[in-house]
């Protein structure tokens, strides 16, 4: 009899669960959306204020501005009703941290990540619509450095949480931790150690990144992979000082020639990277990965052509992998800067004393930035042409690659949210060739799965001149965060209710550990 009741309970939960899923197909409205009405002008003014702070982390003269952006954000979060907002000094950079406890017992914990520092920008780079830190609105766009990456999405997180707290009298559906950093654009050098020392602040069931982008204006994306990164500088030295190219040419080795030769030795003709051990940690692309990438391949190739302005897409291991496969699943090695000798007007017949290059690489799967850096440095030492001295050193830009299961619970909830926001339009399952250092690190060190909920779009010139953000993305972003946090809370309740009958009372679900989520996923699939 007991067994029968148990099965009935299980069946009811199972049916209810699937009805709930089915019901969620229609876009849902939340009372918070009403709270947003008539606030667009206010929110816009806030974003403009935030964008006027030149929080460039790469430049020491802007350190005080990075600090100012942290203070600004902290005050705005306090204004939103978020308690105990703190600024921690992590290395030289501020980190804004806060947490909210859910009204529901045993609710899941989300860690919302974003950054308020920005890339360097100057008018000379080609900013001809406005100055980088004088935001300007033209039609539906707002031009300023940091508008798309990442202040726009970041501010909407605060607006969403403000609405939830206001509408529900402070009762949040989930536990929320906020981790907003000020050193993302320089590769978050000081953060990993700090996080390891402050594990409690990080512990959560799911990481939600407010840094990233959507597929297009009308289609959301579920990002299930990012490449990692690393960077090295090469210094080549020849004679002790610049020499007359007539007096010494043909006798003394030219460091620029050494450098070019050295760089050339790093690649085979077929585009494969020739550095010994570089590919360690990579593996063949799986059938599932191929299938998922094929879904977006055509559109993505067109988009890459359009955005890059080149007549033909080449590069990398051109003959062996499709374009999308190269972007998503293969590592790269790029010379990102090269200099030496005389480059001013006219000609100076000099045999230079030095030549330099900066290299960056993108990494995938199990590649580890520190190890790849080491391999590149070894290669420089082993292949230095006779007559030159070659030095190479780590530029400290490290990012672990990130991968998630496209079907994990967090991505399922994300899909439900994106269906809401994009009027039932199915999101695209995509990866990005770019890197967010902290996401791979948190996943690896803390075993916290990550999802991306950010509303920048691929054409918004992030890191380049005339960066912009679509004003309409602000509304999407704040509604999405409201929707996501409620969906997540509910989904946990469903998973938990469906699970309950199987448990002995003493073994309660500990929602604050990252394993609980995986257990729940497995239980669901067993149903
Ligand atoms: C800004 O520069 C770009 C690239 O050089 C050019 O295509 C565009 O027409 C310029 N816009 C204005 C408003 O000058
Ligand atoms: C390499 O060159 C740069 C630029 O001149 C210099 O600042 C740096 O100290 C050099 N490093 C090594 C290891 O030679
Ligand atoms: C490219 O050429 C090198 C050297 O001939 C070879 O070892 C490597 O396997 C080739 N790469 C691919 C992807 O075929």
XYZ file of C-alpha atoms and ligand atoms in Angstrom:
569
model
C 0.000 0.000 0.000
C 2.728 2.364 0.996
C 4.528 1.577 -2.196
C 1.376 2.289 -4.191
C 0.857 5.714 -2.543
C 4.455 6.484 -3.186
C 4.119 5.678 -6.876
C 0.954 7.781 -7.123
C 2.667 10.753 -5.535
C 5.519 10.320 -7.941
C 3.175 10.117 -10.910
C 1.249 13.238 -9.881
C 4.458 15.186 -9.511
C 5.690 13.898 -12.813
C 2.528 14.973 -14.648
C 2.385 18.325 -12.856
C 5.983 18.935 -13.755
C 5.373 18.394 -17.443
C 2.181 20.446 -17.447
C 4.194 23.251 -15.894
C 6.841 22.960 -18.569
C 4.181 22.972 -21.272
C 2.474 26.014 -19.747
C 5.711 27.922 -19.726
C 5.792 27.908 -23.527
C 3.502 30.955 -23.544
C 5.381 34.124 -22.544
C 4.865 34.822 -18.881
C 4.284 38.158 -17.304
C 5.632 39.093 -13.935
C 4.326 41.907 -11.702
C 7.853 43.308 -11.792
C 7.283 44.252 -15.428
C 4.693 46.727 -14.145
C 7.282 48.177 -11.775
C 9.463 48.934 -14.826
C 6.779 51.008 -16.544
C 7.660 54.698 -16.851
C 11.181 54.093 -15.555
C 12.952 53.835 -18.917
C 14.078 57.493 -18.915
C 15.390 57.184 -15.381
C 17.250 53.951 -16.152
C 18.702 55.501 -19.281
C 20.005 58.505 -17.356
C 21.595 56.103 -14.878
C 23.337 54.200 -17.628
C 24.655 57.448 -19.117
C 26.037 58.415 -15.705
C 27.691 55.010 -15.306
C 29.199 55.270 -18.812
C 30.725 58.671 -18.130
C 33.112 57.083 -15.632
C 36.235 56.114 -17.653
C 36.889 52.911 -15.699
C 39.737 51.634 -17.880
C 41.475 48.900 -15.906
C 44.473 48.681 -18.246
C 45.741 52.145 -17.429
C 47.143 53.165 -14.046
C 45.968 56.744 -14.496
C 42.388 55.450 -14.578
C 42.645 53.367 -11.399
C 40.749 56.050 -9.515
C 37.981 55.841 -12.122
C 37.705 52.085 -11.754
C 37.319 52.809 -8.035
C 34.701 55.480 -8.802
C 32.720 53.026 -10.942
C 32.772 50.550 -8.035
C 31.465 53.222 -5.652
C 28.801 54.268 -8.126
C 27.648 50.669 -8.527
C 27.678 50.045 -4.789
C 25.481 53.084 -4.164
C 23.068 52.075 -6.901
C 22.817 48.558 -5.455
C 22.159 49.928 -1.978
C 19.502 52.160 -3.524
C 17.932 49.046 -5.033
C 17.439 47.590 -1.568
C 20.308 45.111 -1.774
C 21.746 44.863 1.751
C 25.402 44.830 2.804
C 27.026 45.792 -0.463
C 30.778 45.640 0.046
C 33.799 46.765 -1.898
C 36.814 44.488 -1.498
C 40.251 45.505 -2.704
C 41.580 42.663 -4.836
C 45.125 43.514 -5.807
C 44.851 47.092 -7.019
C 41.258 46.740 -8.157
C 37.896 46.973 -6.437
C 35.380 44.129 -6.376
C 31.732 44.840 -5.568
C 30.118 42.022 -3.631
C 26.708 41.512 -2.026
C 24.296 38.740 -1.169
C 20.564 38.341 -0.692
C 18.960 35.491 1.225
C 15.875 33.924 -0.318
C 12.493 33.994 1.396
C 12.011 30.336 0.507
C 13.878 27.773 2.603
C 16.401 25.667 0.717
C 16.223 27.854 -2.355
C 19.078 27.541 -4.841
C 21.902 30.062 -4.841
C 22.907 31.954 -7.959
C 26.115 33.852 -8.325
C 25.641 36.738 -10.741
C 28.862 37.824 -12.377
C 29.676 40.967 -14.324
C 32.348 43.643 -14.681
C 32.369 47.430 -14.534
C 35.848 48.037 -15.927
C 36.185 48.778 -19.642
C 38.695 48.514 -22.471
C 40.940 51.506 -23.230
C 39.568 53.936 -25.825
C 40.728 57.149 -27.423
C 39.441 59.385 -30.187
C 42.469 58.466 -32.339
C 41.249 54.867 -32.512
C 38.473 56.101 -34.791
C 35.763 57.294 -32.392
C 33.985 59.663 -34.764
C 30.432 59.529 -33.404
C 31.245 60.691 -29.920
C 34.144 60.685 -27.483
C 34.427 57.309 -25.721
C 33.306 58.636 -22.335
C 30.778 61.196 -23.567
C 27.824 58.892 -24.190
C 25.633 59.892 -27.105
C 22.232 58.580 -28.091
C 21.338 58.276 -31.740
C 17.952 56.745 -32.439
C 17.852 53.388 -30.667
C 21.568 53.256 -29.876
C 23.740 54.569 -27.118
C 27.378 55.101 -28.055
C 30.095 54.936 -25.382
C 32.959 52.712 -24.275
C 31.587 50.004 -22.006
C 27.966 50.432 -23.137
C 27.746 46.894 -24.512
C 30.682 45.416 -22.576
C 29.499 45.275 -19.861
C 27.837 48.215 -18.102
C 24.545 47.897 -19.993
C 23.770 44.333 -18.919
C 25.260 44.855 -15.475
C 22.996 47.774 -14.632
C 19.933 45.831 -15.769
C 20.723 43.116 -13.212
C 20.447 45.766 -10.496
C 17.173 47.075 -11.968
C 15.712 43.560 -12.057
C 16.654 42.760 -8.476
C 15.360 46.153 -7.334
C 12.004 45.342 -8.925
C 11.846 41.878 -7.345
C 12.617 43.255 -3.893
C 10.139 46.122 -4.291
C 7.258 44.052 -5.640
C 7.680 41.105 -3.273
C 8.507 43.155 -0.154
C 12.038 41.903 -0.041
C 11.234 38.233 -0.666
C 13.648 36.915 -3.247
C 12.793 33.576 -4.941
C 16.438 32.478 -4.814
C 19.577 33.275 -2.870
C 21.609 35.739 -4.881
C 25.306 36.530 -4.675
C 26.691 39.408 -6.700
C 30.273 39.339 -7.918
C 31.040 42.437 -9.959
C 34.701 42.896 -10.757
C 36.926 45.725 -11.983
C 39.754 43.815 -13.701
C 38.088 41.653 -16.346
C 39.524 43.563 -19.292
C 43.068 42.875 -18.129
C 42.373 39.202 -17.539
C 41.334 39.259 -13.849
C 44.926 38.645 -12.675
C 44.317 39.007 -8.939
C 40.919 37.424 -8.684
C 41.625 33.668 -8.774
C 43.757 33.726 -5.624
C 41.296 35.956 -3.842
C 38.386 33.679 -4.710
C 40.294 30.634 -3.477
C 40.785 32.418 -0.145
C 37.115 33.421 0.010
C 35.458 30.220 -1.124
C 32.328 30.812 0.966
C 31.500 33.959 -0.967
C 31.609 32.035 -4.229
C 29.778 28.814 -3.270
C 26.588 28.550 -5.268
C 24.551 26.232 -7.463
C 24.789 28.220 -10.631
C 26.906 31.016 -12.016
C 25.042 33.491 -14.214
C 27.250 35.692 -16.318
C 25.935 39.141 -17.172
C 28.930 39.380 -19.506
C 28.439 37.867 -22.948
C 26.012 38.448 -25.768
C 22.805 37.354 -27.460
C 22.524 35.926 -30.946
C 20.620 38.775 -32.599
C 17.986 41.378 -31.808
C 15.208 38.820 -32.148
C 16.905 35.615 -31.072
C 18.461 34.657 -27.782
C 21.459 32.420 -27.380
C 22.529 29.704 -25.006
C 26.302 29.877 -24.808
C 27.799 26.504 -23.966
C 31.476 27.151 -24.629
C 34.197 29.792 -24.619
C 37.802 29.552 -25.611
C 40.587 30.133 -23.114
C 43.515 32.466 -23.695
C 47.140 33.274 -23.030
C 49.713 35.799 -24.248
C 53.479 36.083 -24.604
C 55.883 38.852 -25.599
C 59.010 38.133 -27.607
C 62.077 40.411 -27.419
C 64.771 39.825 -29.989
C 68.133 41.491 -29.563
C 70.916 41.809 -32.151
C 73.746 44.333 -32.007
C 74.291 46.397 -28.864
C 72.994 49.516 -30.632
C 71.490 50.553 -34.011
C 74.053 50.163 -36.831
C 74.545 51.635 -40.303
C 72.938 49.126 -42.677
C 75.652 49.779 -45.237
C 78.539 49.510 -42.820
C 77.235 46.332 -41.171
C 74.502 44.870 -43.429
C 75.315 41.336 -44.584
C 77.662 40.838 -41.668
C 75.558 41.359 -38.592
C 72.294 39.489 -38.061
C 69.220 41.729 -38.231
C 66.875 41.156 -35.253
C 63.771 41.924 -37.327
C 64.734 39.116 -39.700
C 65.339 36.851 -36.692
C 61.917 37.712 -35.329
C 60.125 37.106 -38.623
C 61.914 33.799 -39.025
C 61.084 32.816 -35.460
C 57.405 33.657 -35.884
C 57.282 31.786 -39.172
C 58.659 28.693 -37.442
C 55.579 28.621 -35.220
C 53.245 27.507 -38.023
C 53.210 24.838 -40.689
C 52.088 25.710 -44.204
C 48.746 24.030 -43.608
C 48.044 26.457 -40.779
C 48.662 24.000 -37.921
C 50.678 25.356 -35.041
C 54.189 23.895 -35.010
C 55.054 24.609 -31.381
C 55.842 21.323 -29.702
C 53.167 20.336 -27.209
C 50.868 23.229 -28.143
C 47.933 20.928 -28.876
C 48.289 18.988 -25.631
C 44.842 18.826 -23.995
C 42.881 19.128 -27.236
C 40.725 16.294 -28.545
C 38.753 15.553 -31.716
C 35.423 17.336 -32.160
C 32.542 15.046 -31.158
C 29.547 14.256 -33.347
C 27.200 16.157 -31.004
C 29.460 19.202 -31.207
C 29.529 18.986 -34.989
C 25.747 18.701 -35.144
C 25.162 21.678 -32.868
C 27.669 23.847 -34.700
C 26.187 22.979 -38.077
C 22.872 24.505 -36.977
C 24.406 27.985 -36.878
C 27.210 27.525 -39.394
C 25.732 29.241 -42.450
C 24.398 32.294 -40.646
C 27.529 32.654 -38.578
C 29.822 32.508 -41.599
C 27.840 35.232 -43.345
C 27.935 37.327 -40.198
C 31.689 36.831 -39.742
C 32.296 37.917 -43.337
C 30.091 40.958 -42.960
C 31.538 42.078 -39.621
C 35.177 41.527 -40.580
C 34.976 43.217 -43.981
C 37.281 40.649 -45.607
C 36.655 39.169 -49.042
C 37.271 35.615 -47.912
C 37.461 33.869 -44.548
C 40.772 32.026 -44.168
C 43.315 31.389 -41.465
C 43.906 28.635 -38.965
C 43.766 25.055 -40.098
C 41.697 26.030 -43.105
C 41.615 22.742 -44.922
C 40.814 20.517 -42.016
C 37.926 22.129 -40.172
C 34.826 24.115 -41.050
C 34.878 27.801 -40.232
C 32.597 27.482 -37.223
C 34.538 24.492 -35.951
C 37.736 26.525 -36.113
C 36.138 29.368 -34.206
C 34.554 27.224 -31.508
C 36.696 24.127 -31.055
C 40.224 24.851 -32.244
C 43.059 26.774 -30.625
C 44.828 29.659 -32.372
C 48.112 31.499 -32.212
C 48.098 35.122 -33.366
C 50.746 37.799 -33.656
C 48.846 40.756 -32.206
C 51.649 43.324 -32.353
C 55.068 43.666 -33.953
C 57.571 46.502 -33.922
C 61.211 47.449 -34.391
C 63.533 49.592 -36.501
C 62.629 52.801 -38.255
C 58.964 53.432 -39.088
C 58.771 57.227 -39.482
C 58.645 59.260 -42.670
C 61.195 58.593 -45.424
C 64.035 56.149 -45.002
C 66.695 55.681 -42.373
C 69.203 53.020 -43.338
C 69.489 51.402 -39.965
C 70.128 47.880 -38.831
C 68.116 47.905 -35.601
C 69.292 46.635 -32.246
C 65.909 45.161 -31.263
C 62.671 43.730 -32.545
C 59.524 42.841 -30.631
C 56.278 40.957 -30.999
C 53.290 40.194 -28.842
C 51.489 36.898 -29.369
C 48.151 35.832 -28.066
C 46.544 32.440 -28.267
C 43.050 31.035 -27.837
C 42.704 27.697 -26.118
C 40.152 24.923 -26.015
C 39.074 21.864 -24.063
C 41.710 20.772 -21.538
C 44.489 23.149 -22.580
C 45.971 25.061 -19.654
C 47.194 28.641 -20.257
C 50.303 28.382 -18.050
C 51.422 25.217 -19.815
C 50.912 26.644 -23.289
C 52.792 29.809 -22.323
C 55.661 27.578 -21.207
C 55.662 25.705 -24.545
C 55.732 28.947 -26.521
C 58.629 30.293 -24.455
C 60.533 27.029 -24.987
C 59.929 27.290 -28.715
C 61.315 30.838 -28.784
C 64.474 29.693 -27.019
C 64.933 26.608 -29.208
C 64.340 28.340 -32.543
C 66.186 31.596 -32.076
C 68.259 32.197 -35.242
C 72.048 32.395 -34.913
C 73.301 35.913 -34.275
C 70.297 37.046 -32.208
C 69.218 36.641 -28.616
C 65.544 35.775 -28.083
C 63.676 36.354 -24.855
C 60.047 35.539 -24.231
C 57.881 36.188 -21.231
C 54.340 35.620 -20.034
C 52.095 38.676 -20.410
C 49.873 37.383 -17.613
C 46.671 37.146 -19.625
C 45.333 33.721 -18.695
C 41.900 32.247 -19.262
C 40.879 28.622 -18.938
C 38.559 27.350 -21.674
C 34.927 26.912 -20.596
C 32.455 24.234 -21.639
C 29.007 23.351 -20.378
C 26.446 20.693 -21.176
C 23.923 22.474 -23.414
C 21.151 20.440 -21.763
C 22.016 20.995 -18.101
C 19.378 22.339 -15.718
C 20.708 25.914 -15.797
C 20.520 25.992 -19.583
C 17.010 24.524 -19.503
C 15.866 27.345 -17.246
C 17.684 29.822 -19.450
C 15.815 28.477 -22.457
C 12.468 29.008 -20.730
C 13.458 32.595 -19.961
C 14.624 33.296 -23.502
C 11.394 31.875 -24.910
C 9.588 34.432 -22.707
C 11.741 37.336 -23.783
C 11.862 36.524 -27.491
C 8.160 35.708 -27.923
C 8.557 31.979 -28.260
C 11.523 32.185 -30.644
C 13.839 29.236 -29.924
C 17.276 30.323 -28.705
C 20.389 29.309 -30.644
C 22.883 27.005 -28.967
C 26.209 28.660 -29.640
C 29.750 28.930 -28.422
C 32.059 31.878 -28.584
C 35.656 32.063 -29.697
C 36.308 34.712 -27.049
C 37.289 34.297 -23.402
C 36.010 35.356 -19.995
C 38.835 34.376 -17.667
C 36.818 34.019 -14.515
C 34.079 31.745 -15.847
C 36.401 28.864 -16.734
C 38.238 29.299 -13.467
C 35.129 29.203 -11.278
C 33.786 26.194 -13.134
C 37.041 24.283 -12.734
C 37.888 25.236 -9.154
C 34.409 25.323 -7.640
C 32.522 22.914 -9.913
C 29.813 25.523 -10.454
C 28.055 25.296 -13.816
C 27.632 28.568 -15.686
C 25.032 30.128 -17.944
C 25.197 33.397 -19.882
C 22.476 35.993 -19.649
C 23.797 39.157 -21.264
C 22.280 41.368 -23.909
C 25.138 42.808 -25.921
C 24.989 41.949 -29.622
C 27.837 40.840 -31.889
C 27.850 44.004 -34.042
C 28.212 46.455 -31.149
C 31.953 47.095 -31.655
C 33.052 46.004 -28.219
C 36.769 46.686 -27.682
C 36.694 48.827 -30.866
C 35.797 52.423 -31.752
C 32.144 53.559 -31.600
C 31.065 50.822 -29.201
C 27.309 50.997 -28.712
C 24.408 49.286 -26.979
C 20.832 49.081 -28.121
C 18.504 50.961 -25.805
C 15.892 48.250 -26.329
C 18.285 45.687 -24.852
C 17.955 47.347 -21.444
C 14.298 46.375 -21.165
C 14.943 42.852 -22.431
C 17.760 42.411 -19.931
C 15.860 43.516 -16.844
C 12.796 41.460 -17.750
C 15.017 38.469 -18.480
C 16.667 38.608 -15.068
C 13.295 38.785 -13.326
C 12.039 35.868 -15.396
C 15.197 33.824 -14.948
C 15.348 34.170 -11.166
C 11.685 33.173 -10.756
C 11.944 30.295 -13.235
C 15.031 29.054 -11.453
C 13.375 29.161 -8.042
C 10.314 27.341 -9.353
C 12.302 24.781 -11.248
C 14.149 23.900 -8.074
C 10.861 23.487 -6.257
C 9.632 21.123 -8.950
C 12.801 19.120 -8.907
C 12.667 18.959 -5.141
C 9.009 17.974 -4.945
C 9.522 15.301 -7.545
C 12.448 14.037 -5.533
C 10.976 14.145 -2.022
C 9.247 10.757 -1.787
C 12.491 8.960 -2.463
C 14.289 10.574 0.408
C 14.611 9.434 3.941
C 13.813 12.416 6.175
C 17.341 12.749 7.511
C 18.847 13.276 4.065
C 17.513 16.658 3.085
C 18.470 18.381 -0.104
C 21.239 20.836 0.529
C 20.573 23.374 -2.112
C 23.627 25.419 -1.330
C 26.108 22.857 -2.568
C 26.879 22.631 -6.216
C 26.374 18.885 -6.311
C 22.704 19.171 -5.398
C 21.972 20.553 -8.819
C 23.644 17.681 -10.609
C 21.824 15.170 -8.415
C 18.530 16.786 -9.258
C 19.271 16.707 -12.925
C 19.990 13.018 -12.748
C 16.835 12.342 -10.772
C 14.796 14.121 -13.365
C 16.237 12.142 -16.235
C 15.551 8.945 -14.338
C 11.903 9.897 -14.136
C 33.395 57.094 -38.921
O 34.458 56.309 -39.411
C 34.036 55.166 -40.149
C 35.261 54.311 -40.436
O 36.293 55.064 -40.939
C 33.295 55.621 -41.409
O 32.859 54.495 -42.128
C 32.101 56.465 -40.973
O 31.449 56.971 -42.119
C 32.525 57.608 -40.064
N 31.345 58.236 -39.508
C 31.226 59.530 -39.353
C 29.962 59.999 -38.717
O 32.106 60.292 -39.672
C 61.413 43.308 -23.453
O 61.270 44.572 -24.039
C 60.460 45.467 -23.321
C 60.259 46.715 -24.193
O 61.476 47.308 -24.521
C 61.113 45.761 -21.989
O 60.284 46.636 -21.242
C 61.278 44.452 -21.237
O 61.950 44.659 -20.018
C 62.025 43.430 -22.067
N 61.975 42.161 -21.355
C 62.900 41.213 -21.438
C 62.700 40.009 -20.625
O 63.874 41.348 -22.142
C 50.059 20.087 -40.988
O 51.366 19.773 -41.383
C 52.191 19.204 -40.350
C 53.622 19.073 -40.899
O 53.615 18.481 -42.146
C 51.605 17.893 -39.890
O 52.404 17.329 -38.870
C 50.200 18.169 -39.365
O 49.576 16.968 -38.992
C 49.347 18.871 -40.420
N 48.097 19.272 -39.794
C 46.946 18.731 -40.102
C 45.748 19.207 -39.343
O 46.843 17.881 -40.957
